Amino acid sequence: MVILIMGASHTGKTALAQKLLKRYNYPYLSIDHLKMGLIRSGNTDLTPMDDDELTDYLWPIIREIIKTAIENEQNIIIEGCYFPPSWQKDLSAQYLYNIRHQVLVMSESYIRANFDNIVKHASVIEKRLCDTINIQDLIKDNNAWLTASGEYGLNVCLIDNEYNVDFEI
């Protein structure tokens, strides 16, 4: 089983992956770690700020990791914001059958009402060395994921009134 957790930055993807690791004993891969490994090793000239280009660069690698895990009958959780919303079109039914996914999306009203808490919890699992959160960018990114999820038929966990995120297999 492959579990994909996607969505905008600061929605709790890594925290959910950590919770699932403890519950199911499935390892997880943070796409941010893959991104930084490739950037720091000099395997790409992209920077952490090149979000769209990073999605295009990382998706073929992530896609093949997903396929390999399924072929080897291995369980893994992969979390991050570098999934193209159209990711399902790149995998055959044989692979899709073994994938569960969730898109974490915060509503604009939730972000506005809880922005201080979002900032406060930004490093709950991982220490973010250089992290600036702009409320307008956060709203824009979450709205983009919500729109794309509807367009591509993705499973959304909408965080609207309270932060209560979970995932059952």
CSV table of N, CA and C in Angstrom, one decimal:
chain,number,residue,atom,x,y,z
A,1,MET,N,0.8,-1.2,0.0
A,1,MET,CA,0.0,0.0,0.0
A,1,MET,C,0.9,1.2,0.0
A,2,VAL,N,0.6,2.2,-0.9
A,2,VAL,CA,1.2,3.5,-0.9
A,2,VAL,C,0.2,4.5,-0.5
A,3,ILE,N,0.6,5.3,0.4
A,3,ILE,CA,-0.2,6.4,0.9
A,3,ILE,C,0.4,7.7,0.5
A,4,LEU,N,-0.3,8.6,-0.2
A,4,LEU,CA,0.2,9.9,-0.6
A,4,LEU,C,-0.5,11.0,0.1
A,5,ILE,N,0.3,11.8,0.7
A,5,ILE,CA,-0.3,13.0,1.5
A,5,ILE,C,0.2,14.2,0.8
A,6,MET,N,-0.7,15.0,0.3
A,6,MET,CA,-0.2,16.2,-0.5
A,6,MET,C,-1.0,17.4,-0.1
A,7,GLY,N,-0.6,18.5,-0.6
A,7,GLY,CA,-1.3,19.8,-0.3
A,7,GLY,C,-0.3,20.9,-0.1
A,8,ALA,N,-0.8,22.1,0.2
A,8,ALA,CA,0.0,23.2,0.4
A,8,ALA,C,1.0,23.1,1.6
A,9,SER,N,2.0,24.0,1.6
A,9,SER,CA,2.9,24.0,2.7
A,9,SER,C,2.1,24.4,4.0
A,10,HIS,N,2.5,23.9,5.1
A,10,HIS,CA,2.0,24.2,6.5
A,10,HIS,C,0.6,23.7,6.8
A,11,THR,N,0.2,22.6,6.0
A,11,THR,CA,-1.1,22.1,6.3
A,11,THR,C,-1.1,20.9,7.2
A,12,GLY,N,0.1,20.4,7.5
A,12,GLY,CA,0.3,19.3,8.5
A,12,GLY,C,0.5,17.9,7.8
A,13,LYS,N,1.1,18.0,6.6
A,13,LYS,CA,1.4,16.7,5.9
A,13,LYS,C,2.4,15.9,6.6
A,14,THR,N,3.5,16.5,7.1
A,14,THR,CA,4.5,15.7,7.8
A,14,THR,C,4.0,15.2,9.1
A,15,ALA,N,3.2,16.0,9.8
A,15,ALA,CA,2.6,15.5,11.1
A,15,ALA,C,1.7,14.4,10.9
A,16,LEU,N,0.9,14.4,9.8
A,16,LEU,CA,0.0,13.3,9.5
A,16,LEU,C,0.8,12.0,9.1
A,17,ALA,N,1.8,12.2,8.4
A,17,ALA,CA,2.7,11.1,8.0
A,17,ALA,C,3.3,10.4,9.3
A,18,GLN,N,3.8,11.3,10.2
A,18,GLN,CA,4.3,10.8,11.4
A,18,GLN,C,3.3,10.0,12.2
A,19,LYS,N,2.1,10.5,12.3
A,19,LYS,CA,1.0,9.8,13.0
A,19,LYS,C,0.7,8.4,12.3
A,20,LEU,N,0.7,8.4,11.0
A,20,LEU,CA,0.4,7.1,10.3
A,20,LEU,C,1.6,6.1,10.5
A,21,LEU,N,2.8,6.7,10.5
A,21,LEU,CA,4.0,5.8,10.8
A,21,LEU,C,3.8,5.1,12.1
A,22,LYS,N,3.4,5.8,13.1
A,22,LYS,CA,3.2,5.2,14.4
A,22,LYS,C,2.0,4.2,14.5
A,23,ARG,N,1.0,4.6,13.7
A,23,ARG,CA,-0.2,3.7,13.7
A,23,ARG,C,0.0,2.4,12.9
A,24,TYR,N,0.5,2.6,11.7
A,24,TYR,CA,0.6,1.4,10.8
A,24,TYR,C,2.0,0.8,10.6
A,25,ASN,N,3.0,1.5,11.2
A,25,ASN,CA,4.4,1.1,11.1
A,25,ASN,C,4.8,1.1,9.6
A,26,TYR,N,4.3,2.0,8.8
A,26,TYR,CA,4.7,2.3,7.5
A,26,TYR,C,5.8,3.4,7.5
A,27,PRO,N,6.9,3.1,6.8
A,27,PRO,CA,7.9,4.2,6.7
A,27,PRO,C,7.3,5.4,5.9
A,28,TYR,N,7.9,6.6,6.1
A,28,TYR,CA,7.5,7.6,5.2
A,28,TYR,C,8.7,8.4,4.6
A,29,LEU,N,8.4,8.9,3.4
A,29,LEU,CA,9.4,9.7,2.7
A,29,LEU,C,8.9,11.1,2.6
A,30,SER,N,9.6,12.1,3.1
A,30,SER,CA,9.3,13.5,3.0
A,30,SER,C,10.0,13.9,1.7
A,31,ILE,N,9.1,14.4,0.7
A,31,ILE,CA,9.7,14.9,-0.5
A,31,ILE,C,10.6,16.1,-0.3
A,32,ASP,N,10.4,16.8,0.8
A,32,ASP,CA,11.4,17.9,1.1
A,32,ASP,C,12.8,17.4,1.3
A,33,HIS,N,12.9,16.2,1.9
A,33,HIS,CA,14.2,15.6,2.1
A,33,HIS,C,14.9,15.2,0.8
A,34,LEU,N,14.1,14.6,-0.1
A,34,LEU,CA,14.6,14.3,-1.5
A,34,LEU,C,15.0,15.6,-2.2
A,35,LYS,N,14.1,16.6,-2.1
A,35,LYS,CA,14.4,17.9,-2.8
A,35,LYS,C,15.7,18.5,-2.3
A,36,MET,N,15.9,18.5,-1.0
A,36,MET,CA,17.1,19.1,-0.4
A,36,MET,C,18.4,18.3,-0.7
A,37,GLY,N,18.2,17.0,-0.7
A,37,GLY,CA,19.3,16.1,-1.1
A,37,GLY,C,19.8,16.4,-2.5
A,38,LEU,N,18.9,16.5,-3.4
A,38,LEU,CA,19.2,16.8,-4.8
A,38,LEU,C,19.8,18.2,-5.0
A,39,ILE,N,19.3,19.2,-4.2
A,39,ILE,CA,19.8,20.5,-4.3
A,39,ILE,C,21.2,20.6,-3.7
A,40,ARG,N,21.3,20.1,-2.5
A,40,ARG,CA,22.6,20.2,-1.8
A,40,ARG,C,23.7,19.4,-2.4
A,41,SER,N,23.4,18.3,-3.1
A,41,SER,CA,24.4,17.5,-3.7
A,41,SER,C,24.8,18.1,-5.1
A,42,GLY,N,24.1,19.1,-5.5
A,42,GLY,CA,24.5,19.7,-6.8
A,42,GLY,C,23.9,19.0,-8.0
A,43,ASN,N,22.9,18.1,-7.8
A,43,ASN,CA,22.3,17.4,-8.9
A,43,ASN,C,21.3,18.2,-9.6
A,44,THR,N,21.0,19.4,-9.1
A,44,THR,CA,20.1,20.3,-9.8
A,44,THR,C,20.5,21.7,-9.5
A,45,ASP,N,20.2,22.7,-10.4
A,45,ASP,CA,20.5,24.1,-10.1
A,45,ASP,C,19.3,24.8,-9.5
A,46,LEU,N,18.2,24.0,-9.3
A,46,LEU,CA,17.0,24.6,-8.7
A,46,LEU,C,17.2,24.9,-7.3
A,47,THR,N,16.4,25.8,-6.8
A,47,THR,CA,16.5,26.3,-5.4
A,47,THR,C,15.2,25.9,-4.7
A,48,PRO,N,15.2,25.9,-3.3
A,48,PRO,CA,14.0,25.6,-2.6
A,48,PRO,C,12.8,26.5,-2.9
A,49,MET,N,13.1,27.7,-3.6
A,49,MET,CA,12.0,28.6,-3.9
A,49,MET,C,11.4,28.3,-5.3
A,50,ASP,N,11.9,27.4,-6.1
A,50,ASP,CA,11.4,27.1,-7.4
A,50,ASP,C,10.3,26.0,-7.4
A,51,ASP,N,9.2,26.3,-6.8
A,51,ASP,CA,8.2,25.3,-6.5
A,51,ASP,C,7.7,24.6,-7.8
A,52,ASP,N,7.2,25.3,-8.8
A,52,ASP,CA,6.7,24.7,-10.0
A,52,ASP,C,7.7,23.9,-10.7
A,53,GLU,N,8.9,24.4,-10.8
A,53,GLU,CA,10.0,23.7,-11.5
A,53,GLU,C,10.4,22.4,-10.7
A,54,LEU,N,10.4,22.5,-9.4
A,54,LEU,CA,10.7,21.4,-8.5
A,54,LEU,C,9.6,20.3,-8.7
A,55,THR,N,8.4,20.6,-8.8
A,55,THR,CA,7.3,19.6,-9.0
A,55,THR,C,7.6,18.9,-10.3
A,56,ASP,N,7.9,19.6,-11.4
A,56,ASP,CA,8.2,19.0,-12.7
A,56,ASP,C,9.5,18.1,-12.6
A,57,TYR,N,10.5,18.5,-11.8
A,57,TYR,CA,11.7,17.8,-11.7
A,57,TYR,C,11.6,16.6,-10.8
A,58,LEU,N,10.8,16.7,-9.7
A,58,LEU,CA,10.7,15.6,-8.7
A,58,LEU,C,9.7,14.6,-9.1
A,59,TRP,N,8.6,15.0,-9.7
A,59,TRP,CA,7.5,14.0,-10.0
A,59,TRP,C,7.9,12.7,-10.7
A,60,PRO,N,8.8,12.8,-11.7
A,60,PRO,CA,9.2,11.5,-12.3
A,60,PRO,C,9.9,10.6,-11.4
A,61,ILE,N,10.7,11.2,-10.5
A,61,ILE,CA,11.4,10.4,-9.5
A,61,ILE,C,10.4,9.8,-8.5
A,62,ILE,N,9.5,10.6,-8.0
A,62,ILE,CA,8.5,10.1,-7.0
A,62,ILE,C,7.6,9.1,-7.6
A,63,ARG,N,7.2,9.3,-8.9
A,63,ARG,CA,6.4,8.3,-9.6
A,63,ARG,C,7.0,7.0,-9.6
A,64,GLU,N,8.3,6.9,-9.9
A,64,GLU,CA,9.0,5.7,-10.0
A,64,GLU,C,9.2,5.0,-8.7
A,65,ILE,N,9.4,5.8,-7.6
A,65,ILE,CA,9.5,5.3,-6.3
A,65,ILE,C,8.1,4.6,-5.9
A,66,ILE,N,7.0,5.3,-6.3
A,66,ILE,CA,5.7,4.7,-6.0
A,66,ILE,C,5.6,3.4,-6.7
A,67,LYS,N,5.9,3.3,-8.0
A,67,LYS,CA,5.8,2.1,-8.8
A,67,LYS,C,6.7,1.0,-8.2
A,68,THR,N,7.9,1.3,-7.8
A,68,THR,CA,8.8,0.3,-7.3
A,68,THR,C,8.2,-0.3,-6.0
A,69,ALA,N,7.7,0.6,-5.1
A,69,ALA,CA,7.2,0.1,-3.8
A,69,ALA,C,6.0,-0.8,-4.1
A,70,ILE,N,5.1,-0.5,-5.0
A,70,ILE,CA,4.0,-1.4,-5.3
A,70,ILE,C,4.4,-2.7,-5.9
A,71,GLU,N,5.4,-2.6,-6.9
A,71,GLU,CA,5.9,-3.8,-7.5
A,71,GLU,C,6.5,-4.8,-6.5
A,72,ASN,N,7.2,-4.2,-5.5
A,72,ASN,CA,7.9,-4.9,-4.4
A,72,ASN,C,6.9,-5.3,-3.2
A,73,GLU,N,5.7,-4.9,-3.4
A,73,GLU,CA,4.7,-5.1,-2.3
A,73,GLU,C,5.1,-4.5,-1.0
A,74,GLN,N,5.7,-3.3,-1.0
A,74,GLN,CA,6.1,-2.6,0.1
A,74,GLN,C,5.1,-1.5,0.5
A,75,ASN,N,5.0,-1.2,1.7
A,75,ASN,CA,4.1,-0.1,2.2
A,75,ASN,C,5.0,1.1,2.4
A,76,ILE,N,4.5,2.3,2.0
A,76,ILE,CA,5.2,3.5,2.2
A,76,ILE,C,4.2,4.7,2.2
A,77,ILE,N,4.6,5.7,3.0
A,77,ILE,CA,3.8,6.9,3.0
A,77,ILE,C,4.8,8.0,2.3
A,78,ILE,N,4.2,8.7,1.3
A,78,ILE,CA,5.0,9.8,0.7
A,78,ILE,C,4.3,11.1,0.9
A,79,GLU,N,4.9,12.0,1.5
A,79,GLU,CA,4.3,13.3,1.8
A,79,GLU,C,5.0,14.5,1.2
A,80,GLY,N,4.3,15.5,0.7
A,80,GLY,CA,4.9,16.7,0.3
A,80,GLY,C,4.0,17.5,-0.6
A,81,CYS,N,4.5,18.7,-1.0
A,81,CYS,CA,3.7,19.6,-1.8
A,81,CYS,C,4.1,19.5,-3.3
A,82,TYR,N,5.0,18.6,-3.6
A,82,TYR,CA,5.5,18.5,-5.0
A,82,TYR,C,4.9,17.4,-5.8
A,83,PHE,N,3.6,17.3,-5.7
A,83,PHE,CA,2.8,16.4,-6.6
A,83,PHE,C,2.1,17.2,-7.6
A,84,PRO,N,2.1,16.8,-8.9
A,84,PRO,CA,1.2,17.5,-9.8
A,84,PRO,C,-0.2,17.1,-9.5
A,85,PRO,N,-1.2,18.0,-9.5
A,85,PRO,CA,-2.6,17.6,-9.3
A,85,PRO,C,-3.1,16.5,-10.2
A,86,SER,N,-2.5,16.4,-11.4
A,86,SER,CA,-2.8,15.4,-12.4
A,86,SER,C,-2.1,14.1,-12.2
A,87,TRP,N,-1.5,13.9,-11.1
A,87,TRP,CA,-0.6,12.7,-10.9
A,87,TRP,C,-1.2,11.4,-11.3
A,88,GLN,N,-2.5,11.2,-11.1
A,88,GLN,CA,-3.1,9.9,-11.4
A,88,GLN,C,-3.0,9.5,-12.9
A,89,LYS,N,-2.9,10.5,-13.8
A,89,LYS,CA,-2.9,10.2,-15.2
A,89,LYS,C,-1.6,9.5,-15.6
A,90,ASP,N,-0.6,9.6,-14.7
A,90,ASP,CA,0.7,9.0,-15.0
A,90,ASP,C,0.9,7.6,-14.5
A,91,LEU,N,-0.1,7.0,-13.9
A,91,LEU,CA,0.0,5.7,-13.4
A,91,LEU,C,-1.2,4.9,-13.9
A,92,SER,N,-0.9,3.6,-14.2
A,92,SER,CA,-1.9,2.7,-14.7
A,92,SER,C,-2.8,2.2,-13.6
A,93,ALA,N,-3.9,1.7,-14.0
A,93,ALA,CA,-4.9,1.2,-13.0
A,93,ALA,C,-4.3,0.2,-12.0
A,94,GLN,N,-3.4,-0.6,-12.5
A,94,GLN,CA,-2.6,-1.6,-11.7
A,94,GLN,C,-2.0,-0.9,-10.5
A,95,TYR,N,-1.4,0.3,-10.7
A,95,TYR,CA,-0.7,1.0,-9.6
A,95,TYR,C,-1.7,1.8,-8.8
A,96,LEU,N,-2.7,2.4,-9.5
A,96,LEU,CA,-3.7,3.2,-8.7
A,96,LEU,C,-4.5,2.4,-7.7
A,97,TYR,N,-4.7,1.1,-8.0
A,97,TYR,CA,-5.4,0.3,-7.1
A,97,TYR,C,-4.7,0.1,-5.8
A,98,ASN,N,-3.4,0.3,-5.7
A,98,ASN,CA,-2.6,0.1,-4.5
A,98,ASN,C,-2.2,1.5,-3.9
A,99,ILE,N,-2.9,2.5,-4.3
A,99,ILE,CA,-2.5,3.9,-3.8
A,99,ILE,C,-3.8,4.5,-3.1
A,100,ARG,N,-3.5,5.0,-1.9
A,100,ARG,CA,-4.5,5.8,-1.2
A,100,ARG,C,-3.9,7.2,-1.1
A,101,HIS,N,-4.8,8.2,-1.2
A,101,HIS,CA,-4.2,9.6,-1.2
A,101,HIS,C,-5.1,10.5,-0.4
A,102,GLN,N,-4.6,11.6,0.0
A,102,GLN,CA,-5.3,12.6,0.7
A,102,GLN,C,-4.7,14.0,0.5
A,103,VAL,N,-5.5,15.0,0.1
A,103,VAL,CA,-5.0,16.3,0.0
A,103,VAL,C,-5.4,17.1,1.2
A,104,LEU,N,-4.5,17.7,1.9
A,104,LEU,CA,-4.9,18.5,3.1
A,104,LEU,C,-5.0,20.0,2.6
A,105,VAL,N,-6.2,20.5,2.9
A,105,VAL,CA,-6.5,21.9,2.4
A,105,VAL,C,-7.1,22.7,3.6
A,106,MET,N,-6.5,23.8,3.9
A,106,MET,CA,-7.1,24.7,4.9
A,106,MET,C,-8.0,25.8,4.1
A,107,SER,N,-9.2,26.0,4.6
A,107,SER,CA,-10.0,27.0,4.1
A,107,SER,C,-9.5,28.4,4.4
A,108,GLU,N,-9.9,29.4,3.6
A,108,GLU,CA,-9.4,30.7,3.8
A,108,GLU,C,-9.9,31.2,5.2
A,109,SER,N,-11.1,30.9,5.6
A,109,SER,CA,-11.6,31.3,6.9
A,109,SER,C,-10.8,30.7,8.0
A,110,TYR,N,-10.4,29.4,7.9
A,110,TYR,CA,-9.6,28.7,8.9
A,110,TYR,C,-8.2,29.4,9.0
A,111,ILE,N,-7.6,29.7,7.8
A,111,ILE,CA,-6.3,30.3,7.8
A,111,ILE,C,-6.4,31.7,8.5
A,112,ARG,N,-7.4,32.5,8.2
A,112,ARG,CA,-7.5,33.8,8.8
A,112,ARG,C,-7.7,33.7,10.3
A,113,ALA,N,-8.5,32.8,10.7
A,113,ALA,CA,-8.9,32.7,12.2
A,113,ALA,C,-7.7,32.0,13.0
A,114,ASN,N,-6.9,31.2,12.3
A,114,ASN,CA,-5.9,30.4,13.0
A,114,ASN,C,-4.5,30.7,12.6
A,115,PHE,N,-4.2,31.8,11.9
A,115,PHE,CA,-2.9,32.0,11.4
A,115,PHE,C,-1.8,31.9,12.4
A,116,ASP,N,-2.0,32.5,13.6
A,116,ASP,CA,-1.0,32.5,14.6
A,116,ASP,C,-0.6,31.0,15.0
A,117,ASN,N,-1.7,30.2,15.1
A,117,ASN,CA,-1.5,28.8,15.5
A,117,ASN,C,-0.7,28.0,14.3
A,118,ILE,N,-1.0,28.4,13.1
A,118,ILE,CA,-0.4,27.7,12.0
A,118,ILE,C,1.1,28.0,12.0
A,119,VAL,N,1.5,29.3,12.3
A,119,VAL,CA,2.9,29.7,12.4
A,119,VAL,C,3.5,29.0,13.6
A,120,LYS,N,2.8,28.9,14.7
A,120,LYS,CA,3.3,28.3,16.0
A,120,LYS,C,3.6,26.8,15.7
A,121,HIS,N,2.8,26.1,14.9
A,121,HIS,CA,3.0,24.7,14.7
A,121,HIS,C,3.8,24.3,13.5
A,122,ALA,N,4.4,25.3,12.9
A,122,ALA,CA,5.1,25.1,11.6
A,122,ALA,C,6.3,24.1,11.8
A,123,SER,N,6.9,24.0,13.0
A,123,SER,CA,8.0,23.2,13.2
A,123,SER,C,7.7,22.0,14.2
A,124,VAL,N,6.4,21.6,14.3
A,124,VAL,CA,6.0,20.6,15.2
A,124,VAL,C,6.7,19.3,15.0
A,125,ILE,N,7.0,18.9,13.8
A,125,ILE,CA,7.7,17.7,13.5
A,125,ILE,C,9.2,17.9,13.0
A,126,GLU,N,9.3,18.9,12.2
A,126,GLU,CA,10.7,19.2,11.6
A,126,GLU,C,11.0,20.6,11.9
A,127,LYS,N,12.3,20.9,12.2
A,127,LYS,CA,12.7,22.3,12.5
A,127,LYS,C,12.9,22.9,11.1
A,128,ARG,N,12.2,24.0,10.9
A,128,ARG,CA,12.3,24.7,9.6
A,128,ARG,C,13.3,25.8,9.9
A,129,LEU,N,14.4,25.7,9.1
A,129,LEU,CA,15.6,26.6,9.4
A,129,LEU,C,15.3,28.0,8.9
A,130,CYS,N,14.6,28.1,7.7
A,130,CYS,CA,14.4,29.5,7.2
A,130,CYS,C,12.9,29.4,6.7
A,131,ASP,N,12.0,29.8,7.5
A,131,ASP,CA,10.6,29.6,7.2
A,131,ASP,C,9.9,30.9,7.5
A,132,THR,N,9.4,31.5,6.4
A,132,THR,CA,8.5,32.7,6.5
A,132,THR,C,7.2,32.3,5.9
A,133,ILE,N,6.1,32.6,6.7
A,133,ILE,CA,4.8,32.2,6.2
A,133,ILE,C,4.1,33.5,5.9
A,134,ASN,N,3.6,33.7,4.7
A,134,ASN,CA,2.8,34.8,4.3
A,134,ASN,C,1.4,34.4,4.2
A,135,ILE,N,0.5,35.1,4.9
A,135,ILE,CA,-0.9,34.6,5.0
A,135,ILE,C,-1.6,34.6,3.6
A,136,GLN,N,-1.2,35.6,2.8
A,136,GLN,CA,-1.8,35.7,1.4
A,136,GLN,C,-1.4,34.5,0.5
A,137,ASP,N,-0.1,34.2,0.6
A,137,ASP,CA,0.5,33.0,-0.1
A,137,ASP,C,-0.1,31.7,0.3
A,138,LEU,N,-0.3,31.6,1.7
A,138,LEU,CA,-0.9,30.4,2.2
A,138,LEU,C,-2.4,30.2,1.7
A,139,ILE,N,-3.1,31.3,1.7
A,139,ILE,CA,-4.5,31.2,1.2
A,139,ILE,C,-4.5,30.9,-0.3
A,140,LYS,N,-3.6,31.5,-1.0
A,140,LYS,CA,-3.5,31.3,-2.5
A,140,LYS,C,-3.2,29.8,-2.8
A,141,ASP,N,-2.2,29.3,-2.1
A,141,ASP,CA,-1.7,27.9,-2.3
A,141,ASP,C,-2.8,26.9,-1.9
A,142,ASN,N,-3.5,27.1,-0.8
A,142,ASN,CA,-4.6,26.2,-0.4
A,142,ASN,C,-5.8,26.3,-1.4
A,143,ASN,N,-6.1,27.5,-1.8
A,143,ASN,CA,-7.2,27.6,-2.8
A,143,ASN,C,-6.8,26.9,-4.1
A,144,ALA,N,-5.6,27.0,-4.5
A,144,ALA,CA,-5.1,26.3,-5.7
A,144,ALA,C,-5.3,24.8,-5.6
A,145,TRP,N,-4.9,24.2,-4.4
A,145,TRP,CA,-5.0,22.8,-4.2
A,145,TRP,C,-6.5,22.4,-4.2
A,146,LEU,N,-7.4,23.2,-3.6
A,146,LEU,CA,-8.8,22.9,-3.5
A,146,LEU,C,-9.4,22.9,-4.9
A,147,THR,N,-9.1,23.9,-5.7
A,147,THR,CA,-9.6,23.9,-7.1
A,147,THR,C,-9.0,22.7,-7.9
A,148,ALA,N,-7.7,22.5,-7.8
A,148,ALA,CA,-7.2,21.4,-8.6
A,148,ALA,C,-7.7,20.0,-8.1
A,149,SER,N,-8.0,19.9,-6.8
A,149,SER,CA,-8.5,18.6,-6.3
A,149,SER,C,-9.9,18.4,-6.9
A,150,GLY,N,-10.7,19.4,-7.0
A,150,GLY,CA,-12.0,19.2,-7.7
A,150,GLY,C,-11.9,18.9,-9.1
A,151,GLU,N,-10.9,19.5,-9.8
A,151,GLU,CA,-10.7,19.3,-11.2
A,151,GLU,C,-10.2,17.9,-11.5
A,152,TYR,N,-9.4,17.4,-10.7
A,152,TYR,CA,-8.8,16.0,-10.9
A,152,TYR,C,-9.4,14.9,-10.0
A,153,GLY,N,-10.4,15.2,-9.3
A,153,GLY,CA,-11.1,14.2,-8.5
A,153,GLY,C,-10.2,13.6,-7.4
A,154,LEU,N,-9.5,14.5,-6.7
A,154,LEU,CA,-8.7,14.1,-5.6
A,154,LEU,C,-9.4,14.1,-4.3
A,155,ASN,N,-9.0,13.3,-3.3
A,155,ASN,CA,-9.7,13.2,-2.0
A,155,ASN,C,-9.2,14.3,-1.2
A,156,VAL,N,-10.1,15.2,-0.7
A,156,VAL,CA,-9.7,16.3,0.1
A,156,VAL,C,-10.1,16.2,1.6
A,157,CYS,N,-9.2,16.5,2.4
A,157,CYS,CA,-9.5,16.7,3.8
A,157,CYS,C,-9.5,18.2,4.0
A,158,LEU,N,-10.7,18.8,4.1
A,158,LEU,CA,-10.9,20.2,4.2
A,158,LEU,C,-10.8,20.6,5.7
A,159,ILE,N,-9.8,21.4,6.0
A,159,ILE,CA,-9.7,21.9,7.4
A,159,ILE,C,-10.4,23.3,7.4
A,160,ASP,N,-11.5,23.3,8.1
A,160,ASP,CA,-12.4,24.5,8.1
A,160,ASP,C,-12.6,25.1,9.4
A,161,ASN,N,-13.3,24.3,10.3
A,161,ASN,CA,-13.6,24.8,11.6
A,161,ASN,C,-12.6,24.6,12.7
A,162,GLU,N,-12.1,23.3,12.7
A,162,GLU,CA,-11.0,22.9,13.6
A,162,GLU,C,-10.0,22.0,12.9
A,163,TYR,N,-8.8,22.0,13.5
A,163,TYR,CA,-7.8,21.1,12.9
A,163,TYR,C,-8.0,19.7,13.4
A,164,ASN,N,-8.6,18.9,12.6
A,164,ASN,CA,-8.8,17.5,13.0
A,164,ASN,C,-8.5,16.6,11.8
A,165,VAL,N,-7.2,16.3,11.6
A,165,VAL,CA,-6.8,15.6,10.4
A,165,VAL,C,-6.4,14.2,10.7
A,166,ASP,N,-6.9,13.3,10.0
A,166,ASP,CA,-6.6,11.9,10.1
A,166,ASP,C,-6.8,11.1,8.8
A,167,PHE,N,-6.4,9.9,8.8
A,167,PHE,CA,-6.5,9.1,7.5
A,167,PHE,C,-6.6,7.7,7.9
A,168,GLU,N,-7.6,7.0,7.5
A,168,GLU,CA,-7.8,5.5,7.7
A,168,GLU,C,-7.5,4.8,6.4
A,169,ILE,N,-6.8,3.7,6.5
A,169,ILE,CA,-6.6,2.8,5.3
A,169,ILE,C,-7.8,2.0,5.1
